[in-house]
Short mmCIF file of C-alpha atoms and ligand atoms in Angstrom, two decimals:
data_model
loop_
_atom_site.label_atom_id
_atom_site.label_comp_id
_atom_site.label_asym_id
_atom_site.label_seq_id
_atom_site.Cartn_x
_atom_site.Cartn_y
_atom_site.Cartn_z
CA MET A 1 -41.22 -27.61 -6.97
CA VAL A 2 -39.73 -24.48 -6.31
CA GLU A 3 -39.57 -22.15 -9.07
CA PRO A 4 -35.92 -20.84 -9.46
CA ALA A 5 -35.54 -17.16 -8.65
CA LYS A 6 -35.54 -14.89 -11.68
CA ASP A 7 -33.53 -11.80 -12.14
CA GLY A 8 -35.21 -8.42 -12.68
CA ARG A 9 -35.58 -8.97 -16.48
CA GLY A 10 -37.30 -12.47 -15.96
CA ARG A 11 -34.07 -14.42 -16.83
CA GLU A 12 -32.91 -17.45 -15.13
CA PRO A 13 -29.94 -16.30 -12.90
CA THR A 14 -26.54 -17.65 -14.31
CA PRO A 15 -25.73 -20.62 -11.87
CA ASP A 16 -22.60 -19.86 -9.86
CA PRO A 17 -20.02 -22.58 -11.04
CA LEU A 18 -18.43 -22.58 -7.62
CA ALA A 19 -21.48 -23.18 -5.53
CA GLY A 20 -21.07 -25.89 -3.23
CA ARG A 21 -17.55 -26.75 -4.47
CA VAL A 22 -15.44 -24.44 -2.71
CA THR A 23 -15.62 -22.55 0.71
CA GLU A 24 -17.54 -19.57 0.99
CA ILE A 25 -14.47 -17.58 1.56
CA ALA A 26 -12.69 -18.74 -1.49
CA ALA A 27 -15.99 -18.44 -3.55
CA ALA A 28 -16.20 -14.65 -2.55
CA MET A 29 -12.55 -13.97 -3.13
CA ARG A 30 -12.15 -11.36 -5.79
CA SER A 31 -9.20 -10.45 -8.04
CA ASN A 32 -7.47 -7.18 -7.45
CA ARG A 33 -9.37 -4.30 -9.02
CA ILE A 34 -5.92 -2.49 -9.71
CA ILE A 35 -4.89 -5.55 -11.63
CA GLU A 36 -8.02 -5.61 -13.59
CA VAL A 37 -7.66 -1.73 -14.58
CA ALA A 38 -3.83 -2.24 -15.37
CA ARG A 39 -4.45 -5.12 -17.70
CA GLU A 40 -6.95 -2.77 -19.54
CA ALA A 41 -4.10 -0.26 -19.67
CA VAL A 42 -1.66 -2.71 -21.04
CA ALA A 43 -3.97 -3.89 -23.72
CA ALA A 44 -4.83 -0.21 -24.63
CA LYS A 45 -1.02 0.56 -24.75
CA ALA A 46 -0.31 -2.30 -26.95
CA ARG A 47 -2.80 -0.92 -29.55
CA ASP A 48 -1.49 2.84 -29.08
CA PRO A 49 2.01 3.14 -27.43
CA SER A 50 1.42 6.77 -26.67
CA ILE A 51 -0.97 5.80 -23.87
CA CYS A 52 0.69 6.77 -20.40
CA ASN A 53 -0.05 4.05 -18.03
CA LEU A 54 -0.05 5.23 -14.47
CA THR A 55 -1.81 2.23 -13.05
CA ILE A 56 0.17 -0.42 -11.84
CA GLY A 57 2.07 -0.19 -8.51
CA ASP A 58 5.45 -1.68 -10.00
CA PHE A 59 8.46 -0.56 -11.66
CA ASP A 60 9.64 -0.86 -15.57
CA PRO A 61 13.12 -2.51 -15.09
CA GLU A 62 14.54 -0.59 -17.95
CA SER A 63 14.11 3.01 -15.93
CA PHE A 64 14.31 1.42 -12.52
CA ARG A 65 16.99 -1.41 -12.15
CA ILE A 66 17.61 -3.21 -8.93
CA PRO A 67 20.83 -2.00 -7.31
CA ALA A 68 23.61 -3.85 -9.17
CA GLU A 69 25.36 -4.77 -6.00
CA LEU A 70 22.07 -6.58 -4.93
CA ARG A 71 21.86 -8.34 -8.42
CA GLU A 72 25.48 -9.52 -8.44
CA GLY A 73 24.93 -10.66 -4.67
CA ILE A 74 22.23 -12.96 -5.75
CA VAL A 75 24.25 -14.36 -8.55
CA ARG A 76 27.27 -14.94 -6.10
CA ALA A 77 25.26 -16.50 -3.59
CA LEU A 78 23.59 -18.92 -6.04
CA GLU A 79 27.21 -19.85 -7.10
CA GLU A 80 28.19 -20.25 -3.49
CA GLY A 81 25.30 -23.01 -3.46
CA HIS A 82 22.86 -20.88 -1.31
CA THR A 83 20.04 -23.08 -2.97
CA ASN A 84 18.30 -24.70 -0.17
CA TYR A 85 15.31 -23.99 2.41
CA PRO A 86 16.11 -21.18 4.75
CA PRO A 87 15.10 -21.39 8.27
CA PRO A 88 11.17 -20.44 8.52
CA ASP A 89 11.91 -17.13 10.12
CA GLY A 90 15.08 -16.35 7.87
CA ILE A 91 18.67 -16.70 7.70
CA PRO A 92 20.42 -15.25 10.93
CA GLU A 93 22.43 -13.03 8.84
CA LEU A 94 19.43 -11.24 7.20
CA LYS A 95 17.44 -11.10 10.58
CA ALA A 96 20.54 -9.31 12.22
CA ALA A 97 20.91 -7.13 9.20
CA VAL A 98 17.48 -5.94 9.19
CA ALA A 99 17.51 -5.22 13.06
CA GLY A 100 20.77 -3.27 12.78
CA PHE A 101 19.35 -1.38 9.61
CA TYR A 102 16.51 -0.27 11.48
CA ARG A 103 18.46 0.65 14.58
CA ARG A 104 20.91 2.66 12.23
CA GLU A 105 18.37 4.51 9.93
CA LEU A 106 15.32 4.59 11.99
CA GLY A 107 16.26 4.60 15.60
CA LEU A 108 13.91 1.75 16.21
CA ASP A 109 15.25 -0.52 18.84
CA VAL A 110 15.00 -3.96 17.28
CA ALA A 111 16.27 -7.23 18.46
CA ASP A 112 17.21 -9.80 15.84
CA GLU A 113 14.89 -12.36 17.35
CA ALA A 114 11.69 -10.06 16.67
CA VAL A 115 12.55 -10.11 12.87
CA CYS A 116 10.77 -12.71 10.50
CA ILE A 117 11.77 -12.80 7.03
CA CYS A 118 9.16 -13.75 4.56
CA SER A 119 8.54 -13.54 0.82
CA GLY A 120 7.73 -9.72 0.34
CA ALA A 121 5.44 -7.75 2.56
CA ARG A 122 2.17 -9.68 1.69
CA PRO A 123 2.90 -13.08 3.88
CA ALA A 124 4.03 -10.67 6.65
CA ILE A 125 0.64 -8.86 6.44
CA TYR A 126 -1.30 -12.26 6.06
CA ALA A 127 0.67 -13.93 8.99
CA THR A 128 -0.27 -10.66 11.35
CA TRP A 129 -3.91 -11.09 10.58
CA ARG A 130 -3.77 -15.04 11.20
CA THR A 131 -1.79 -14.58 14.30
CA PHE A 132 -4.09 -12.02 16.02
CA VAL A 133 -7.50 -12.10 14.42
CA ARG A 134 -10.12 -14.71 15.29
CA PRO A 135 -13.37 -14.92 12.82
CA GLY A 136 -15.72 -12.26 14.08
CA ASP A 137 -13.18 -10.06 15.78
CA ARG A 138 -13.29 -6.32 15.05
CA THR A 139 -10.56 -5.12 12.81
CA VAL A 140 -10.14 -1.40 11.54
CA SER A 141 -8.41 0.34 8.70
CA PHE A 142 -8.76 3.69 7.14
CA ARG A 143 -9.88 4.36 3.41
CA PRO A 144 -8.40 4.82 0.90
CA ALA A 145 -5.88 2.18 1.50
CA TRP A 146 -4.30 -0.78 -0.34
CA ASN A 147 -5.92 -4.30 -0.20
CA VAL A 148 -6.87 -4.41 3.43
CA GLY A 149 -10.53 -5.54 2.53
CA TYR A 150 -9.09 -8.93 1.11
CA TYR A 151 -7.16 -9.45 4.31
CA ALA A 152 -10.34 -8.75 6.33
CA HIS A 153 -12.29 -11.22 4.15
CA MET A 154 -9.89 -14.00 4.24
CA ASN A 155 -9.85 -13.64 8.17
CA GLN A 156 -13.49 -13.25 8.28
CA SER A 157 -13.11 -10.23 10.71
CA ASP A 158 -15.92 -7.85 11.54
CA HIS A 159 -13.89 -5.09 9.45
CA ARG A 160 -14.64 -1.30 9.79
CA PHE A 161 -13.33 1.08 7.19
CA VAL A 162 -12.94 4.34 8.62
CA ALA A 163 -13.31 7.31 6.14
CA THR A 164 -10.52 9.87 6.05
CA ARG A 165 -10.58 13.37 4.51
CA ALA A 166 -8.43 14.88 1.56
CA GLU A 167 -7.56 17.96 3.59
CA HIS A 168 -5.96 15.54 6.16
CA ASP A 169 -3.83 13.83 3.48
CA PHE A 170 -6.20 10.90 3.52
CA PHE A 171 -4.98 9.97 7.22
CA PRO A 172 -7.18 9.74 10.07
CA THR A 173 -7.35 12.28 13.03
CA VAL A 174 -6.12 10.85 16.48
CA GLU A 175 -9.78 11.38 17.50
CA GLU A 176 -11.31 9.36 14.71
CA VAL A 177 -8.79 6.38 15.53
CA ARG A 178 -9.47 6.62 19.46
CA ARG A 179 -13.12 6.33 18.66
CA HIS A 180 -12.50 2.86 16.97
CA LEU A 181 -9.99 1.44 19.24
CA ARG A 182 -12.36 0.19 21.70
CA GLY A 183 -13.03 -3.41 20.92
CA ALA A 184 -10.72 -3.42 18.07
CA ARG A 185 -8.11 -6.32 17.81
CA LEU A 186 -6.27 -5.06 14.99
CA VAL A 187 -5.77 -1.62 13.43
CA VAL A 188 -4.09 -1.24 10.07
CA LEU A 189 -1.97 1.74 9.06
CA ASN A 190 0.26 2.50 6.03
CA SER A 191 2.61 5.35 5.71
CA PRO A 192 3.66 6.62 3.23
CA LEU A 193 0.31 5.75 2.02
CA ASN A 194 -0.63 3.85 -1.23
CA PRO A 195 -2.59 5.18 -3.01
CA THR A 196 -2.41 8.80 -1.80
CA GLY A 197 1.52 9.21 -1.88
CA THR A 198 0.94 11.07 1.61
CA VAL A 199 2.84 10.65 4.81
CA VAL A 200 1.38 10.20 8.27
CA LYS A 201 2.26 13.58 10.35
CA ARG A 202 4.43 13.15 13.50
CA GLU A 203 1.65 14.41 15.99
CA VAL A 204 -0.89 12.14 14.55
CA LEU A 205 1.18 8.80 14.68
CA ALA A 206 2.35 9.76 18.24
CA GLY A 207 -1.48 10.44 19.05
CA ILE A 208 -2.39 6.83 17.66
CA ALA A 209 0.22 5.34 19.65
CA GLU A 210 -0.48 6.93 22.69
CA ALA A 211 -4.10 5.84 22.34
CA LEU A 212 -2.82 2.25 21.52
CA VAL A 213 -1.11 2.15 24.83
CA GLU A 214 -3.81 3.89 26.83
CA GLU A 215 -6.39 1.14 25.58
CA ASN A 216 -4.08 -2.07 26.15
CA LEU A 217 -3.55 -0.57 29.68
CA ARG A 218 -7.14 -0.06 30.22
CA ARG A 219 -7.67 -3.80 28.83
CA GLY A 220 -5.42 -4.94 31.82
CA TRP A 221 -2.05 -5.46 29.86
CA ASP A 222 1.05 -4.72 31.91
CA PRO A 223 2.99 -1.65 30.44
CA ASP A 224 5.77 -3.85 29.08
CA GLY A 225 3.32 -5.93 27.26
CA GLY A 226 3.37 -8.77 29.85
CA GLY A 227 0.75 -9.79 32.34
CA ARG A 228 -2.63 -11.19 31.35
CA GLY A 229 -5.52 -8.97 30.31
CA ARG A 230 -9.10 -9.23 30.42
CA GLU A 231 -9.38 -9.02 26.59
CA PRO A 232 -6.92 -9.62 23.83
CA PRO A 233 -4.43 -6.66 23.36
CA CYS A 234 -5.08 -4.39 20.22
CA ILE A 235 -2.41 -4.48 17.72
CA LEU A 236 -1.21 -1.78 15.34
CA LEU A 237 0.07 -3.32 12.09
CA TYR A 238 2.13 -0.47 10.64
CA ASP A 239 3.10 -1.00 7.00
CA GLN A 240 5.92 1.13 6.02
CA VAL A 241 6.82 -0.75 2.68
CA TYR A 242 7.46 2.73 1.12
CA TRP A 243 9.40 4.64 3.82
CA MET A 244 12.45 4.89 1.85
CA LEU A 245 10.89 6.51 -1.21
CA ARG A 246 10.06 9.86 -0.20
CA GLY A 247 10.64 13.70 -0.67
CA GLN A 248 13.90 15.08 0.31
CA TRP A 249 12.22 17.23 3.29
CA ILE A 250 9.38 14.51 4.27
CA GLU A 251 10.25 12.72 7.41
CA HIS A 252 9.10 9.13 8.12
CA PHE A 253 8.06 8.37 11.59
CA ASN A 254 7.52 5.16 13.42
CA PRO A 255 4.92 4.66 16.36
CA ALA A 256 7.59 2.82 18.44
CA VAL A 257 10.27 5.51 18.13
CA LEU A 258 7.79 8.16 18.91
CA VAL A 259 6.21 6.39 21.92
CA PRO A 260 8.49 3.54 22.95
CA GLU A 261 5.60 2.22 25.36
CA CYS A 262 3.58 0.98 22.50
CA ALA A 263 6.34 -1.37 20.86
CA PRO A 264 4.94 -4.74 22.45
CA TRP A 265 1.71 -4.13 20.62
CA VAL A 266 3.03 -2.95 17.29
CA VAL A 267 3.83 -5.19 14.12
CA HIS A 268 6.20 -3.39 11.53
CA VAL A 269 5.98 -4.71 8.08
CA ASP A 270 8.46 -3.95 5.30
CA ALA A 271 10.20 -5.34 2.06
CA ILE A 272 12.90 -4.38 -0.51
CA SER A 273 10.03 -4.70 -3.26
CA LYS A 274 9.23 -0.95 -3.51
CA CYS A 275 12.38 0.80 -2.19
CA PHE A 276 15.06 -1.21 -4.28
CA ALA A 277 12.42 -1.59 -7.19
CA ALA A 278 12.72 -5.37 -6.39
CA THR A 279 9.21 -6.29 -6.43
CA GLY A 280 9.80 -9.72 -8.07
CA LEU A 281 12.65 -10.88 -5.78
CA ARG A 282 10.31 -11.35 -2.92
CA VAL A 283 12.25 -10.54 0.22
CA GLY A 284 10.28 -8.64 3.04
CA TRP A 285 9.92 -8.83 6.78
CA ALA A 286 7.87 -8.41 9.87
CA VAL A 287 9.23 -6.89 13.17
CA VAL A 288 7.02 -8.63 15.90
CA PRO A 289 6.81 -8.89 19.56
CA PRO A 290 9.44 -11.54 20.33
CA ALA A 291 6.82 -13.67 22.16
CA VAL A 292 5.05 -14.38 19.18
CA LEU A 293 7.87 -15.14 16.62
CA ALA A 294 7.54 -18.81 17.17
CA PRO A 295 3.72 -18.90 15.82
CA PHE A 296 4.29 -16.26 13.34
CA ALA A 297 7.28 -18.00 11.70
CA ALA A 298 5.33 -21.25 11.78
CA LEU A 299 2.75 -19.69 9.63
CA ILE A 300 5.12 -18.35 7.13
CA GLY A 301 6.98 -21.85 7.15
CA HIS A 302 3.88 -23.70 6.51
CA MET A 303 2.59 -21.46 3.85
CA GLY A 304 6.16 -21.91 2.30
CA ALA A 305 6.28 -18.16 2.18
CA TRP A 306 9.94 -17.78 3.25
CA ALA A 307 12.17 -15.54 0.92
CA PRO A 308 14.37 -17.59 -1.45
CA ARG A 309 17.53 -18.04 0.23
CA ALA A 310 20.08 -16.65 -2.15
CA GLU A 311 17.85 -13.28 -2.04
CA GLN A 312 18.38 -13.56 1.62
CA VAL A 313 22.03 -13.67 1.53
CA ALA A 314 22.35 -10.99 -1.01
CA THR A 315 19.80 -8.79 0.85
CA ALA A 316 21.83 -9.17 4.16
CA ARG A 317 25.06 -8.11 2.54
CA PHE A 318 23.21 -5.16 0.82
CA LEU A 319 21.48 -3.84 3.88
CA SER A 320 24.77 -4.08 5.84
CA SER A 321 26.28 -1.62 3.61
CA PRO A 322 25.13 1.75 4.95
CA GLU A 323 26.48 3.87 1.57
CA LEU A 324 25.10 1.28 -0.69
CA VAL A 325 21.58 1.47 1.03
CA ARG A 326 21.77 5.55 1.31
CA ASP A 327 22.81 5.95 -2.41
CA THR A 328 20.03 3.59 -3.54
CA MET A 329 17.36 5.56 -1.35
CA VAL A 330 18.63 8.98 -2.81
CA ARG A 331 18.65 7.50 -6.58
CA MET A 332 15.45 6.13 -6.10
CA SER A 333 13.52 9.05 -4.45
CA GLU A 334 15.02 11.37 -7.02
CA GLU A 335 13.73 9.54 -9.80
CA VAL A 336 10.35 8.75 -8.56
CA GLY A 337 10.07 12.30 -7.11
CA ALA A 338 10.91 13.96 -10.55
CA ARG A 339 7.78 12.06 -12.04
CA LEU A 340 5.82 12.85 -9.27
CA VAL A 341 6.54 16.38 -9.02
CA THR A 342 6.34 16.85 -13.11
CA LEU A 343 2.73 15.47 -12.80
CA TYR A 344 1.88 17.64 -9.68
CA GLU A 345 3.01 20.87 -11.27
CA GLY A 346 1.53 20.17 -14.42
CA ILE A 347 -2.00 19.38 -12.77
CA GLN A 348 -1.71 22.64 -10.52
CA SER A 349 -0.88 24.61 -13.48
CA MET A 350 -4.10 23.69 -15.45
CA ARG A 351 -5.86 24.22 -12.10
CA ARG A 352 -4.54 27.68 -11.81
CA ARG A 353 -5.75 28.14 -15.62
CA GLY A 354 -9.36 27.42 -14.31
CA LEU A 355 -9.50 23.77 -15.27
CA PRO A 356 -11.26 21.29 -12.64
CA VAL A 357 -8.46 19.30 -11.53
CA ASP A 358 -6.30 19.14 -8.27
CA ALA A 359 -3.51 16.99 -6.82
CA ILE A 360 -2.14 16.61 -3.34
CA PRO A 361 1.50 17.63 -2.95
CA PRO A 362 3.67 14.45 -3.53
CA GLN A 363 5.32 13.30 -0.25
CA GLY A 364 6.05 9.58 -0.47
CA ALA A 365 5.57 6.32 -2.14
CA ILE A 366 5.25 6.17 -5.87
CA HIS A 367 1.72 7.64 -5.99
CA LEU A 368 -0.15 10.86 -6.51
CA SER A 369 -3.80 11.76 -5.41
CA PHE A 370 -5.21 13.26 -8.45
CA ARG A 371 -8.61 14.75 -8.71
CA VAL A 372 -10.90 15.52 -11.79
CA ASP A 373 -13.61 17.39 -10.25
CA LEU A 374 -16.21 16.64 -12.95
CA ILE A 375 -18.89 14.72 -11.13
CA GLY A 376 -22.08 16.06 -11.82
CA ARG A 377 -20.73 17.67 -14.91
CA GLY A 378 -20.90 15.05 -17.57
CA PHE A 379 -19.98 12.10 -15.09
CA ASP A 380 -21.62 10.34 -12.39
CA THR A 381 -18.93 8.07 -11.23
CA ASN A 382 -15.16 7.73 -10.85
CA GLU A 383 -15.26 4.89 -13.23
CA GLN A 384 -16.59 6.90 -15.99
CA ILE A 385 -13.87 9.36 -15.50
CA ARG A 386 -11.21 6.75 -15.66
CA ARG A 387 -12.72 5.45 -19.02
CA TRP A 388 -13.06 8.88 -20.28
CA LEU A 389 -9.34 9.76 -19.35
CA LEU A 390 -7.90 6.59 -20.90
CA ARG A 391 -10.31 7.20 -24.17
CA GLU A 392 -9.80 10.85 -24.66
CA ALA A 393 -6.51 11.63 -22.89
CA GLY A 394 -4.50 8.35 -23.24
CA LEU A 395 -4.19 8.54 -19.46
CA ALA A 396 -4.51 5.21 -17.63
CA VAL A 397 -5.05 5.83 -13.75
CA VAL A 398 -6.94 3.74 -10.94
CA PRO A 399 -9.91 5.23 -9.21
CA PHE A 400 -10.00 5.32 -5.39
CA GLN A 401 -12.92 2.89 -5.35
CA ALA A 402 -10.01 0.19 -5.90
CA PHE A 403 -8.90 1.30 -2.47
CA ASP A 404 -12.15 0.66 -0.87
CA MET A 405 -13.34 4.33 -1.04
CA PRO A 406 -16.77 4.42 -2.09
CA GLU A 407 -17.42 8.22 -2.59
CA GLU A 408 -17.70 9.12 -6.18
CA SER A 409 -15.43 12.46 -5.78
CA GLY A 410 -13.33 12.39 -8.72
CA TRP A 411 -10.05 10.95 -6.82
CA LEU A 412 -7.88 8.77 -8.75
CA ARG A 413 -4.23 7.24 -8.22
CA MET A 414 -1.53 8.02 -10.47
CA SER A 415 1.37 5.59 -9.88
CA VAL A 416 4.59 6.41 -11.70
CA GLY A 417 7.06 3.26 -11.63
CA THR A 418 6.20 2.34 -15.13
CA VAL A 419 6.50 5.51 -16.98
CA ARG A 420 9.34 7.48 -18.57
CA LEU A 421 9.77 11.09 -17.47
CA ALA A 422 9.67 12.13 -21.19
CA GLU A 423 6.05 10.61 -21.30
CA LEU A 424 4.50 12.87 -19.01
CA GLY A 425 4.57 16.24 -20.96
CA PRO A 426 2.49 15.00 -23.82
CA ALA A 427 0.29 13.22 -21.39
CA LEU A 428 -0.49 16.41 -19.29
CA GLU A 429 -0.97 18.24 -22.88
CA ARG A 430 -3.47 15.52 -23.80
CA LEU A 431 -4.95 15.94 -20.43
CA GLU A 432 -5.54 19.68 -20.95
CA ALA A 433 -6.96 19.28 -24.34
CA ALA A 434 -9.47 16.47 -23.30
CA LEU A 435 -10.70 18.78 -20.20
CA ARG A 436 -11.25 21.76 -22.55
CA ARG A 437 -13.17 19.61 -25.10
CA HIS A 438 -15.38 18.08 -22.50
CA LEU A 439 -15.92 21.90 -20.92
CA ASP A 440 -16.69 23.18 -24.29
CA GLY A 441 -19.09 20.11 -24.98
CA LEU A 442 -20.73 20.76 -21.43
CA GLY A 443 -21.54 24.25 -22.95
CA THR A 444 -23.53 22.52 -25.77
CA GLY A 445 -25.16 19.90 -23.44
CA ALA A 446 -23.05 16.95 -24.36
CA ARG A 447 -22.45 14.16 -22.03
CA SER A 448 -19.00 12.27 -21.92
CA GLY A 449 -19.76 9.08 -19.74
C1 LIG B 501 1.01 -0.41 1.13
C2 LIG B 501 1.54 -1.77 0.63
N1 LIG B 501 1.85 -2.73 1.23
C3 LIG B 501 2.52 -3.96 0.89
C4 LIG B 501 2.53 -4.20 -0.33
C5 LIG B 501 2.91 -5.54 -1.02
O1 LIG B 501 4.23 -5.37 -1.07
P1 LIG B 501 5.20 -6.89 -1.48
O2 LIG B 501 5.10 -6.81 -2.89
O3 LIG B 501 6.46 -6.89 -0.75
O4 LIG B 501 4.23 -8.03 -0.98
C6 LIG B 501 1.91 -3.17 -1.42
C7 LIG B 501 2.12 -3.37 -2.83
O5 LIG B 501 1.56 -2.79 -3.58
C8 LIG B 501 1.66 -1.77 -0.78
O6 LIG B 501 1.26 -0.93 -1.55
#
């Protein structure tokens, strides 16, 4: 009889309750680390209301309400009887409104038929992977970034995470992208970037778009995306779900605007979730090469991942009003920006006073890259720093490990959608006091893990 393997301490291993019952993909699925960290923060805040919860990428509806016109539009659409299945690619009015909105605000030449509406950005991301990636195909993304590992796992791709550097705002260089395009089927890029709150620079995005065109021409595809290549084309999934949330002087770029020749190989993903504080409404879309709309929409339809019809009707009306959209962009960006700038300036002022912290200037999204430079000084891991910040400073943040970045370098994400501006001053004071206590303790050899 074969002895069951024992673990390092001589105990029987705990049997996996899922073994043999579910697929390997399902058995290996992990829940989102951000949500686990956020749950801990919510529980801590229930015990101590002074905790400043900067974990979850969502909005507190008291501070960030969806635009009144959107809310009223949904109620009106329900009263008008828009309560049935929508078409799998979305109602024509919303497809046309998204195309018009992109032409007007981004200068992106989008045909109505290229737009597929779905229930937020996630189904659009999943359908992009399902449409283009076969098991074993090479896929590429840059870390830190949000959730790409889960999509790679669900699609069983041969995924490469490419490291980036803080001095490049955590974006890759054109050279780094170029090196990984050979053989890649899908490259995933997000800007403004979750978790860093940084925005890809014009020259970097243009360089990536040019490299994409070169690679697909090399594979034998026609410049207009037609013809028959020797190998499948490389697709760029450009996730711009935060593009309307950014600093006043920060520009947002689109690969297909900078380099129109790359358009046949780009999928744009977007949603109203973040920019209109409407994460629970579930309206998003993909702009896909028109030739793939039919299978793409069929995937969305079979998953039942269409956006609710009343929300689609209201979003179409809302996006068709340039003033309402611009006012909302300005209001949201100002409210988010005030919080990010308060945190950034507080951290920089501590840094100037010699404390071991740093932050990257906020550019877009609802996030700030925050560094506690204490690895090797009482801490070995970012996770230890996270727990210490929660305990000693009442500050709940998410380590970059939750975004597939393995380096224990003290980088953490602050997310500001669920905090009030007034909470930040006291939180920064507690942070400073905790840092000083820690440094004093180090002088006496204490460890804080
Ligand atoms: C970069 C990025 N893309 C997509 C999403 C998901 O958006 P949605 O809620 O519309 O599915 C998120 C959510 O946090 C995100 O950070």
